Coordinates of C-alpha atoms and ligand atoms in Angstrom, one line a residue:
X1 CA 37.6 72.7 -45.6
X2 CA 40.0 70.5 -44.6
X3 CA 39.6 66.2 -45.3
X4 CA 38.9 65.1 -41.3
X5 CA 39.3 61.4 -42.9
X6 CA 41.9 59.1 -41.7
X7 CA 40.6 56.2 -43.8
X8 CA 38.0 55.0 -46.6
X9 CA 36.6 51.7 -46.4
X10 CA 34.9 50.5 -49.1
X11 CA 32.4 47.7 -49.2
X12 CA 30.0 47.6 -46.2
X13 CA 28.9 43.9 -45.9
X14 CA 29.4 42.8 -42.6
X15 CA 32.9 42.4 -42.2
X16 CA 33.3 45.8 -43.4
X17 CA 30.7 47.5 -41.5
X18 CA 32.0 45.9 -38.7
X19 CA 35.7 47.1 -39.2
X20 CA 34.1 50.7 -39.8
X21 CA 32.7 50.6 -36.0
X22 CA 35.9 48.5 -34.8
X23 CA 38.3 51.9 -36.2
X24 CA 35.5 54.6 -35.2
X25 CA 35.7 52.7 -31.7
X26 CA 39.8 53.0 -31.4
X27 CA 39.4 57.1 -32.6
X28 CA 39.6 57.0 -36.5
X29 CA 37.7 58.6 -38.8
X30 CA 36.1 56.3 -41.5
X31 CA 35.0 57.1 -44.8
X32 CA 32.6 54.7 -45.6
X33 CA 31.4 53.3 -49.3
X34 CA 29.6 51.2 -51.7
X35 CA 28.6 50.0 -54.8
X36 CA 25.1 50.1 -53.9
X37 CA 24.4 53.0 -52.5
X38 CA 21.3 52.6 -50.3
X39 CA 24.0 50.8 -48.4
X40 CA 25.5 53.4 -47.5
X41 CA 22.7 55.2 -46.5
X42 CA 21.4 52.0 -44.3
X43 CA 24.9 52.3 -42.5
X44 CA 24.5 55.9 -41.6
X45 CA 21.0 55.7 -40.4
X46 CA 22.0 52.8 -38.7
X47 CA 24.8 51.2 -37.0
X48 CA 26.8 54.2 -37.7
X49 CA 24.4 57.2 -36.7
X50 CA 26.1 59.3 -33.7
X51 CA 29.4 58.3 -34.4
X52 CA 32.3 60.4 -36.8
X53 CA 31.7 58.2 -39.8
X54 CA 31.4 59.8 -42.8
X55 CA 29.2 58.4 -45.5
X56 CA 30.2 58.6 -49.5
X57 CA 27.8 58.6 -52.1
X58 CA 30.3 58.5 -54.9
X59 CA 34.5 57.6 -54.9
X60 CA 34.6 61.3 -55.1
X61 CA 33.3 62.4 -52.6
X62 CA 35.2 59.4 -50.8
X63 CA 38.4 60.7 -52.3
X64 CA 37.9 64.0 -50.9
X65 CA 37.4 63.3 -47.5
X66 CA 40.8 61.6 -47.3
X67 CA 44.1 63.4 -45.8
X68 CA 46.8 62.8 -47.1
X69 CA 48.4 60.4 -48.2
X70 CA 45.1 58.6 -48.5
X71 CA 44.1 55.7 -47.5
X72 CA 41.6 53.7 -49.3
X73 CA 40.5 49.3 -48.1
X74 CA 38.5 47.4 -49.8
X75 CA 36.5 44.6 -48.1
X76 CA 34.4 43.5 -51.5
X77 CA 34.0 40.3 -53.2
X78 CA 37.6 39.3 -54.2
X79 CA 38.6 38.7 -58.0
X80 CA 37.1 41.4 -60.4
X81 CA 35.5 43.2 -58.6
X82 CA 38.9 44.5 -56.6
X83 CA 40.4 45.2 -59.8
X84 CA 37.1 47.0 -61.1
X85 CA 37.5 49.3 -57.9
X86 CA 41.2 49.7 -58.8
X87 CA 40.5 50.9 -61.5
X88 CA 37.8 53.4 -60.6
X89 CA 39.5 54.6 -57.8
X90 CA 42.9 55.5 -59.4
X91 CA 41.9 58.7 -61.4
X92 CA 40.8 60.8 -58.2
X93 CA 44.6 59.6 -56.1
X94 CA 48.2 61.5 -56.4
X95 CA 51.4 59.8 -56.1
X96 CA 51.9 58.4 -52.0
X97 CA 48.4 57.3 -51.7
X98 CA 47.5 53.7 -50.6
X99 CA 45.0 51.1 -51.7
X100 CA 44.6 48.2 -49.2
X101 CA 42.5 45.0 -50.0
X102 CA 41.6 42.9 -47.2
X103 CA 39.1 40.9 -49.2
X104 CA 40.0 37.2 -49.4
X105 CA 42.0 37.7 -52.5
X106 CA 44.5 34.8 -53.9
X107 CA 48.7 36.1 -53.2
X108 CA 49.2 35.9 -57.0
X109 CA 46.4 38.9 -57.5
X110 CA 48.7 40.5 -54.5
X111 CA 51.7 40.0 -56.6
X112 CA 50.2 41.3 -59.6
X113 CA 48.6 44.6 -57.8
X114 CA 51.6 45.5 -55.9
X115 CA 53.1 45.7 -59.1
X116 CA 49.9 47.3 -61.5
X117 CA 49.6 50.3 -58.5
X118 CA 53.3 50.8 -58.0
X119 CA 53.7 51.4 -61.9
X120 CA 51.4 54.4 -61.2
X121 CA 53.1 55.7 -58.6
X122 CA 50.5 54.0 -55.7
X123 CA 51.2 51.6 -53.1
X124 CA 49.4 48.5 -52.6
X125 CA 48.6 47.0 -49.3
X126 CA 47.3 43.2 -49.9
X127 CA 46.2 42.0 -45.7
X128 CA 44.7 39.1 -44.8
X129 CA 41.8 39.7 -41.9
X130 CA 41.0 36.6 -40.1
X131 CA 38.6 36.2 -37.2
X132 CA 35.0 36.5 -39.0
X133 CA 32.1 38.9 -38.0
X134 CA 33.1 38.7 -34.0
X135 CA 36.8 39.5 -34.6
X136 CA 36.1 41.8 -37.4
X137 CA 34.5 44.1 -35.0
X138 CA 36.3 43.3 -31.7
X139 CA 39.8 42.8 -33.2
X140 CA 40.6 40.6 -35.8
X141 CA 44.6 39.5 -36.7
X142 CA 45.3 41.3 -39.2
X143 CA 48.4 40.2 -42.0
X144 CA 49.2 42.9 -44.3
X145 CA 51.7 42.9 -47.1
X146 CA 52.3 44.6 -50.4
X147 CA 54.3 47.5 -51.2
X148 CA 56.6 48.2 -48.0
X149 CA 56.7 51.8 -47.9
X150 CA 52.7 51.6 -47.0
X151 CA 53.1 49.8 -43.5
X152 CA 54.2 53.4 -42.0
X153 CA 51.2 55.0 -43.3
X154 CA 48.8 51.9 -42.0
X155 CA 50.5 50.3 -39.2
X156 CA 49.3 52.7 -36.3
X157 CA 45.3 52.0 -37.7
X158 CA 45.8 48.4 -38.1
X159 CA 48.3 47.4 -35.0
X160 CA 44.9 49.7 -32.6
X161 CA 42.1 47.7 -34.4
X162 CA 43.5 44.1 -33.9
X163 CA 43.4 41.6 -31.5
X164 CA 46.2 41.8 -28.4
X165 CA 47.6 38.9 -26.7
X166 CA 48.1 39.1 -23.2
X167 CA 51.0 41.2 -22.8
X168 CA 49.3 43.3 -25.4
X169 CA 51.2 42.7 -28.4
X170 CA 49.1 43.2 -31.3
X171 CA 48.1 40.0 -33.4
X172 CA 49.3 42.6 -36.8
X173 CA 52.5 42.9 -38.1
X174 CA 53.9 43.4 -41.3
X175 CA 54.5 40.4 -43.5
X176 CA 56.3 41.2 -46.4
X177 CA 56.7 42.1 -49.7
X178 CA 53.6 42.1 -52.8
X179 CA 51.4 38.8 -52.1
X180 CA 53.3 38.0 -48.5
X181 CA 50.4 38.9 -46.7
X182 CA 47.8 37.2 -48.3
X183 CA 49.9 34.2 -48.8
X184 CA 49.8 34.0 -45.2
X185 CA 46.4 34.3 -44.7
X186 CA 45.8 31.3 -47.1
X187 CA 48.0 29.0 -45.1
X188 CA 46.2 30.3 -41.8
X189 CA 43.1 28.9 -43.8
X190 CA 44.9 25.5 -44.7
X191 CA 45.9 24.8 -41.0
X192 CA 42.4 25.6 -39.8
X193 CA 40.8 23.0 -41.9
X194 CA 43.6 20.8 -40.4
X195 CA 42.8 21.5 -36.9
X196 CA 39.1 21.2 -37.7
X197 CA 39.6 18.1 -39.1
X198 CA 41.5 16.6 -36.3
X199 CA 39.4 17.4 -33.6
X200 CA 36.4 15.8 -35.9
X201 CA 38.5 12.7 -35.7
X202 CA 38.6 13.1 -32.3
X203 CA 34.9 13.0 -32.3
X204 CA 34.4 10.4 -34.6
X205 CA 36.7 8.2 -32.2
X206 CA 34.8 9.4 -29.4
X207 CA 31.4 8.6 -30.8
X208 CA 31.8 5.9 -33.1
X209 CA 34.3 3.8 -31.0
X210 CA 33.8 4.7 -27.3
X211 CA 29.6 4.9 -28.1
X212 CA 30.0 8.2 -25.9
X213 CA 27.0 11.1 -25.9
X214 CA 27.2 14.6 -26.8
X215 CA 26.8 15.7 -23.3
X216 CA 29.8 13.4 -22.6
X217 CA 32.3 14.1 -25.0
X218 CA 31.1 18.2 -24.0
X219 CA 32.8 17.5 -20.9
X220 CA 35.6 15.8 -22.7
X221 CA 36.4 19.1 -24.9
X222 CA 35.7 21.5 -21.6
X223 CA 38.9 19.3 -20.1
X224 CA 41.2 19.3 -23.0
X225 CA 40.3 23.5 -23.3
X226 CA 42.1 23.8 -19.9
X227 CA 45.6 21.9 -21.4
X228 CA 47.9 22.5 -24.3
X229 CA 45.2 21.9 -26.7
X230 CA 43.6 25.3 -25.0
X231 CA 42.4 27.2 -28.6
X232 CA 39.0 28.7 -30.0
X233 CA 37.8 25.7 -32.0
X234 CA 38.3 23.0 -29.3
X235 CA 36.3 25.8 -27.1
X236 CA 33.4 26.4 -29.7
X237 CA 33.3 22.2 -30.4
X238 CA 32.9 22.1 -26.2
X239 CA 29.8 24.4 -27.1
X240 CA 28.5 22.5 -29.9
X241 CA 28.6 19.6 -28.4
X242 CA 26.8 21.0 -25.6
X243 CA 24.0 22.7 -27.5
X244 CA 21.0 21.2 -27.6
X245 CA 17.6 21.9 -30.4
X246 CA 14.4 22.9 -29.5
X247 CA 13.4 19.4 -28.8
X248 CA 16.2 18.8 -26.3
X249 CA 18.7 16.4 -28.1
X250 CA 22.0 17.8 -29.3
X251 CA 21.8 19.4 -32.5
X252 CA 24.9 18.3 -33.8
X253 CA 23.9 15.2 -34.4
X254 CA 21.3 16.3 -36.6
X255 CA 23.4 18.5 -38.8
X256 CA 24.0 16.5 -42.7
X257 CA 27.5 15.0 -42.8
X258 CA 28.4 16.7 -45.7
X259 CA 31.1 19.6 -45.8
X260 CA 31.6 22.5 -47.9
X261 CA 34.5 24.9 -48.4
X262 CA 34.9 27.9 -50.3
X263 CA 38.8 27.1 -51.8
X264 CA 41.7 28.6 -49.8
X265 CA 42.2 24.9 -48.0
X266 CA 42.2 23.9 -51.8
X267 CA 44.6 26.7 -52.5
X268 CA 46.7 25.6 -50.4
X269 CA 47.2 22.2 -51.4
X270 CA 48.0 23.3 -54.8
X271 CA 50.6 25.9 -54.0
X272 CA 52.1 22.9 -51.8
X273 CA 52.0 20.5 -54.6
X274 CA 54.0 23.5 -56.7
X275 CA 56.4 24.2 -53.9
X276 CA 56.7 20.0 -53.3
X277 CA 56.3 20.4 -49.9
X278 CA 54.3 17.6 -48.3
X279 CA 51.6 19.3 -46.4
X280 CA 49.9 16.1 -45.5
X281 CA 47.6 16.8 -43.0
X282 CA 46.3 19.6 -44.5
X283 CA 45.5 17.1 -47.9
X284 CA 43.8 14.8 -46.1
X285 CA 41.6 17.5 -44.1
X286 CA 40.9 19.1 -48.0
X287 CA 39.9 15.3 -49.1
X288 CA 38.0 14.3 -45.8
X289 CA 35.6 17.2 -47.2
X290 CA 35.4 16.2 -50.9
X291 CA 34.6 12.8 -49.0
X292 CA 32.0 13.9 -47.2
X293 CA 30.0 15.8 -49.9
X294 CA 30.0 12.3 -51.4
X295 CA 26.9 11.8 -49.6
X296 CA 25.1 9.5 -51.7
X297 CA 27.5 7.5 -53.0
X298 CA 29.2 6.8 -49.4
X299 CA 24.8 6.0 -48.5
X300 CA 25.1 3.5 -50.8
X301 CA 28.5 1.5 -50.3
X302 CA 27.5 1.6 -46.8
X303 CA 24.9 -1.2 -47.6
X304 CA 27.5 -3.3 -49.8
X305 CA 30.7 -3.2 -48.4
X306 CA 31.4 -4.3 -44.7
X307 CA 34.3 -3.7 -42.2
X308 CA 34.6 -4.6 -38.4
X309 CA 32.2 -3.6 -35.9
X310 CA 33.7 -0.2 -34.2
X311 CA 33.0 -0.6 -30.7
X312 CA 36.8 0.2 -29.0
X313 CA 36.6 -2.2 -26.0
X314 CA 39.9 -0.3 -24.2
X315 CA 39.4 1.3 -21.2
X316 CA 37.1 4.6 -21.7
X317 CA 39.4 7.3 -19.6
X318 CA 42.7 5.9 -20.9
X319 CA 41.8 5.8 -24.1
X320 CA 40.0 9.6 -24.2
X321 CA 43.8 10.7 -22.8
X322 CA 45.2 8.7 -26.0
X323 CA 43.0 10.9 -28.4
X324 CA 43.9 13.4 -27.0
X325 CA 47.0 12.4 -27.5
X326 CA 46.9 11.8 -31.2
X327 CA 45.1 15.1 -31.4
X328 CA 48.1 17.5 -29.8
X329 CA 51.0 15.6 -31.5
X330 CA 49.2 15.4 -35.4
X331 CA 48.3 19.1 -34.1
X332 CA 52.2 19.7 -33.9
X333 CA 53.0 17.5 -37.7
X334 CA 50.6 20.0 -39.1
X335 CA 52.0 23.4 -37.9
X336 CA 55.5 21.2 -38.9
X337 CA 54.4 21.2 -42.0
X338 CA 52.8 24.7 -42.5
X339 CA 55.7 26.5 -41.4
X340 CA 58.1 24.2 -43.9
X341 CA 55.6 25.3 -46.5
X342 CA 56.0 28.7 -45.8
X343 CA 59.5 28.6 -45.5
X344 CA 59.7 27.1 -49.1
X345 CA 57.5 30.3 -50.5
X346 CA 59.9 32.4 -48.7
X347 CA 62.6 31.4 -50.6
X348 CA 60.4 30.9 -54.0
X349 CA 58.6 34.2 -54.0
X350 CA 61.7 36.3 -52.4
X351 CA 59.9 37.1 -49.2
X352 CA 61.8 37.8 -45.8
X353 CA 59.4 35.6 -43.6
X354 CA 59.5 36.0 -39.9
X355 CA 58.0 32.9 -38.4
X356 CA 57.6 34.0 -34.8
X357 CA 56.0 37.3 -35.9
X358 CA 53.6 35.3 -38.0
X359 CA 52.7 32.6 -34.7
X360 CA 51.8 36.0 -32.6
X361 CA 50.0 37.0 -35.3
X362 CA 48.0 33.8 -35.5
X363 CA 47.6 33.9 -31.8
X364 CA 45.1 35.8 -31.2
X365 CA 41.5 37.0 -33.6
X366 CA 42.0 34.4 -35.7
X367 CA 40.0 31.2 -36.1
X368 CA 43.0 28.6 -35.4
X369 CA 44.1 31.2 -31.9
X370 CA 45.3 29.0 -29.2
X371 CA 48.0 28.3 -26.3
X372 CA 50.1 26.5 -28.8
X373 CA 50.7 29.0 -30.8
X374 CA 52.9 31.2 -28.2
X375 CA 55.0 28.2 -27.5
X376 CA 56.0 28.3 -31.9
X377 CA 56.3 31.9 -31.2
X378 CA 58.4 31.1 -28.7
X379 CA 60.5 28.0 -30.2
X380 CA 60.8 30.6 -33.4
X381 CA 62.3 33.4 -30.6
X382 CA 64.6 31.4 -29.4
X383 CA 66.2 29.9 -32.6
X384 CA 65.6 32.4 -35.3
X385 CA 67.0 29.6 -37.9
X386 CA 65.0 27.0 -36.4
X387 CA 65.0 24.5 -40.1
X388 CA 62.1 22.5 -38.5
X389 CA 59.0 23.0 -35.5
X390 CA 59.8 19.4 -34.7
X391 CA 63.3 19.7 -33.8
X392 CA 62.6 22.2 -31.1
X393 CA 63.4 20.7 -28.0
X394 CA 59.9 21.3 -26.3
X395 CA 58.0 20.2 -29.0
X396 CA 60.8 17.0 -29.4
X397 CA 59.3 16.2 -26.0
X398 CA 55.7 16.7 -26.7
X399 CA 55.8 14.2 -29.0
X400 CA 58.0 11.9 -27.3
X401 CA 55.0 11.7 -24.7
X402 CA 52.3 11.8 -26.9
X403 CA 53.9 9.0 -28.9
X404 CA 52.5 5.6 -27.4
X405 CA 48.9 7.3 -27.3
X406 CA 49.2 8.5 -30.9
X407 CA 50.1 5.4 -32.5
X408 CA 47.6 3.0 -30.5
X409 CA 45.0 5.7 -31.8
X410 CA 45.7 5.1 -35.5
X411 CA 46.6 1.5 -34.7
X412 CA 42.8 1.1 -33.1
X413 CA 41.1 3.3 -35.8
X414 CA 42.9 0.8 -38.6
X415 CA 41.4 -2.4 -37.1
X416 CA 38.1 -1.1 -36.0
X417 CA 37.2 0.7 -39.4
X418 CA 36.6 4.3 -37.7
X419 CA 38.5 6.5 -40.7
X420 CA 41.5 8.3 -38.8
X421 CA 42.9 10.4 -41.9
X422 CA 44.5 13.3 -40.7
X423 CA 45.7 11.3 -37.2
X424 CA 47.1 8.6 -39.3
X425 CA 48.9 10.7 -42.0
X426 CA 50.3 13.1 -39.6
X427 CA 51.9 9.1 -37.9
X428 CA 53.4 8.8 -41.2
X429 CA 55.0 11.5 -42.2
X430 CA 56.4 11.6 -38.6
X431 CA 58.0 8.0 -39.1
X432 CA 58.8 9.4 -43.0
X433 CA 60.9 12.7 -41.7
X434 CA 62.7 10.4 -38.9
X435 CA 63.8 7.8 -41.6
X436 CA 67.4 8.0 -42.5
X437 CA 66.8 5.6 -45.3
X438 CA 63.2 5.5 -47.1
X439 CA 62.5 2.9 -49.8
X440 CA 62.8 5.4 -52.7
X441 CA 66.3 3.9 -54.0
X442 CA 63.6 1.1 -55.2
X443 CA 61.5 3.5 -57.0
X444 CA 64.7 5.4 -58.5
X445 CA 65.7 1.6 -60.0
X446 CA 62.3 1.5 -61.2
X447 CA 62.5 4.8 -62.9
X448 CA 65.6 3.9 -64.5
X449 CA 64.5 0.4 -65.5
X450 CA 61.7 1.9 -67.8
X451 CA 62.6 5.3 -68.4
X452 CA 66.4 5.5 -68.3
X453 CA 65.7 8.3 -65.5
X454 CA 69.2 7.7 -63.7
X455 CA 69.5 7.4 -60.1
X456 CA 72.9 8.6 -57.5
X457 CA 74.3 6.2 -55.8
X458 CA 75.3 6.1 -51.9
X459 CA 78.6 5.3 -52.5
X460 CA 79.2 8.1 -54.7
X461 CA 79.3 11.6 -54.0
X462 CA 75.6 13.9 -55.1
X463 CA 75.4 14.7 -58.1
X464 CA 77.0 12.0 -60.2
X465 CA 74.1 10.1 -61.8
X466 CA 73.8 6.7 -63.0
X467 CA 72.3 4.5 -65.5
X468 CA 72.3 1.0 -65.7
X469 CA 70.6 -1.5 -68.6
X470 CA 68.3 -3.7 -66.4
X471 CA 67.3 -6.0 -69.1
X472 CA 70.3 -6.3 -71.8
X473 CA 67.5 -5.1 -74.0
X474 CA 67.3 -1.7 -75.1
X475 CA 69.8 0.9 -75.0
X476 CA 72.7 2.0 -72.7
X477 CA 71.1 6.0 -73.9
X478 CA 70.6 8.0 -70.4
X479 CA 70.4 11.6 -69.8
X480 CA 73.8 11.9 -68.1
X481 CA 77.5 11.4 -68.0
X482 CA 77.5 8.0 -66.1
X483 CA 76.8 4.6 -66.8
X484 CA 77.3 1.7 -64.7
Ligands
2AM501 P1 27.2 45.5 -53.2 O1 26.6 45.8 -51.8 O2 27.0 46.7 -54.1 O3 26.7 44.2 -53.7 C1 30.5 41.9 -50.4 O4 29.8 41.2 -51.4 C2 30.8 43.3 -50.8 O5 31.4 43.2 -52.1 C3 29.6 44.2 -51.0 O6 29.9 45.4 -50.5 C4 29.4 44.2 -52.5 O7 28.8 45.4 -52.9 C5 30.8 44.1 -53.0 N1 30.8 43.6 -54.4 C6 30.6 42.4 -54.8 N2 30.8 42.3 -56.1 C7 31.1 43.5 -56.5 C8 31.5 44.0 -57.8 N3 31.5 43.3 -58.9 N4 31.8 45.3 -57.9 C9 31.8 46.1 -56.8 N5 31.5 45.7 -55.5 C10 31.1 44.4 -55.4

């Protein structure tokens, strides 16, 4: 008999089950498996009875449903158990056949599995899938990478099962060598805690400063929906806010302050820190939780430490159009900053990046999907070298208008005590990058004073360091060529 399969998906929690149905719906046939069986067997007699899904009671039988070459995803818990199933898996494949994990795995395991599988003659397909239980089924954006001779062999199921934009692009492409793909996926995660976090700022302001209801601020997010700031979480936070609990009063306001996270925001700050790229915005949207979960602590200094009252006396409407404001242009620092970050694991991890395929694919399915991100596909289009997001004329402009708002935002959030994190660093980095001169030559003199670091000078050519004996005391002993 001949395998009907065209793919094996292993791991039927919900986003897998849900990416079964999504490829039975676009005219695959799915293989489906998992650990525990009776899963399996729930899955057939449910969701998937009357459709061509085949259910696997063992990774032979699995195996043996599969054309060739085969084609095997995982969507389990990532870590061990994706190597576990590696490992299981590889005695039953030939040379050619593909393993894909679109678990939430960390680029380094990518790296390291591209590698492992390609040793044994397989190919490795690490993809970041992004859009939770909704997309999953209705079409997620999907960011593969891994061993490049694989996207040919996975392209037409993934490019049919994920998202379109308008013109019916598909929100899928391939990213790029080993861990590209799930690199990318972690700094989609980073710049969604960004974005999250500013528009809670936004709220904050809102509530804290301007006194303003749920039901008002509702109204506020159905407005900024309909302009640039047009995206899926400004359009959920407009339902929040209008949501209300069984007893009628908005249950947002009685949800616990406190935030958790799983780790790929976290992730991403470290990789930045290794890269030295200063993805601010994203820090402070990381910290803001850690902040938060201090629940108790922040309980009690509330009672002991005081600040100014927060009432914002400005005028309401012109105000509410300076948050917003605040919100599109730090909006703007932080995709800045993203896309430098990526740029600099490009050129660290040997991976040929292309920006304006990855805003499409971020455009739609995803959590952080928006407006804004067509207009850095487009600024990417136009200038395929573009060194920086802000130095593209229209988002240049953007700021430019959003400027005065922007900075009486932070300015009013300093002097009325309402924290303004992510606003406020995204301010300073932006009056950082335009700085010809920053005050660093201080700090290189005070490297040098006590630790003979050197420092260049500005009349002298880079690369000619330095040293000078501050005190008399001590030595003249530096690390280079030059003294002065
Ligand atoms: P299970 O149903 O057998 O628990 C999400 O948790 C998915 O990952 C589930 O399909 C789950 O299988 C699978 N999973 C979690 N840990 C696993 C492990 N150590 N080995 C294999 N599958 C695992």
């Amino acid at each position: 008999m001949e395998p009907k399969g065209d793919i094996a998906l292993i791991g039927l929690a919900v986003m897998g089950q849900n990416l079964i149905l999504n490829m039975n719906d676009n005219g695959f046939t799915v293989v489906a498996y998992n650990r525990t069986i009776s899963k399996v067997d729930d899955f057939m007699n449910g969701e998937a009875k009357g459709t061509n899904i085949i259910g696997a009671r063992s990774i032979e039988e699995m195996v043996k449903h599969l054309k060739r070459p085969r084609r095997i995803m995982m969507l389990v818990k990532a870590g061990q158990a994706v190597d576990d199933f590696i490992d299981q898996i590889i005695p039953y494949l030939e040379p050619g056949d593909i393993i894909i994990d679109g678990g939430n795995s960390l680029f380094q395991d990518s790296i390291r599995r591209t590698e492992y599988l390609n040793a044994r003659g397989l190919l490795f397909v690490g993809t970041g899938v992004s859009g939770g239980e909704e997309g999953a089924r209705r079409g997620p954006s999907i960011m593969p990478g891994g061993h490049p001779d694989a996207w040919p062999h996975v392209k037409d199921i993934f490019q049919a099962i994920s998202a379109k934009v308008e013109d019916g692009s598909p929100c899928c492409d391939w990213v790029g060598n080993d861990g590209a793909g799930h690199y990318v996926k972690m700094i989609h995660n980073g710049i969604e805690y960004g974005d999250m976090q500013l528009i809670c700022e936004a709220y904050h302001l809102m509530k804290e400063g301007l006194g303003m209801s749920a039901d008002e601020m509702h109204e506020v997010f159905a407005d900024w929906n309909k302009g640039e700031l047009d995206s899926y979480l400004i359009e959920i936070t407009r339902d929040i806010l209008g949501f209300k609990d069984i007893d009628g009063e908005p249950l947002v306001e009685k949800i616990l302050d406190t935030a958790g996270q799983k780790g790929t925001g976290k992730w991403t700050l470290i990789n930045s820190a290794e890269l030295g790229i200063p993805i601010t915005l994203i820090g402070e949207a990381v910290y803001s939780r850690c902040i938060s979960a201090m629940k108790e602590e922040r309980v009690a200094a509330s009672k002991k430490l005081r600040g100014p009252k927060p009432a914002i006396r400005n005028d309401r409407t012109k105000f509410i159009e300076d948050i917003r404001s605040a919100l599109y242009a730090s909006k703007i620092i932080s995709y800045a900053q993203g896309f430098m970050l990526l740029r600099a694991a490009a050129s660290d991890y040997g991976w040929k990046l292309k920006y304006g395929e990855i805003a499409l694919m971020w455009r739609g399915g995803c959590i952080i999907r928006s407006q804004f991100l067509g207009k850095i596909k487009e600024a990417f289009e136009k200038r395929k070298r573009l060194p920086n997001l802000l130095l593209d004329p229209h988002f240049k402009r953007e700021i430019r208008k959003c400027q005065r708002g922007w900075r009486n935002v932070v300015a009013t959030a300093a002097k009325k005590g309402i924290p303004a994190p992510a606003f406020s660093t995204a301010l300073n980095f932006f009056d950082a990058f335009r700085s010809e001169r920053l005050p660093a030559n201080l700090l290189q003199a005070q490297r040098d004073y006590f630790g003979a670091h050197t420092y260049e000078r500005i009349d002298h050519e880079r690369g000619e360091f330095f040293h000078t004996n501050w005190t008399g005391r001590g030595g003249n002993v530096s690390s280079t060529t030059y003294d002065a």
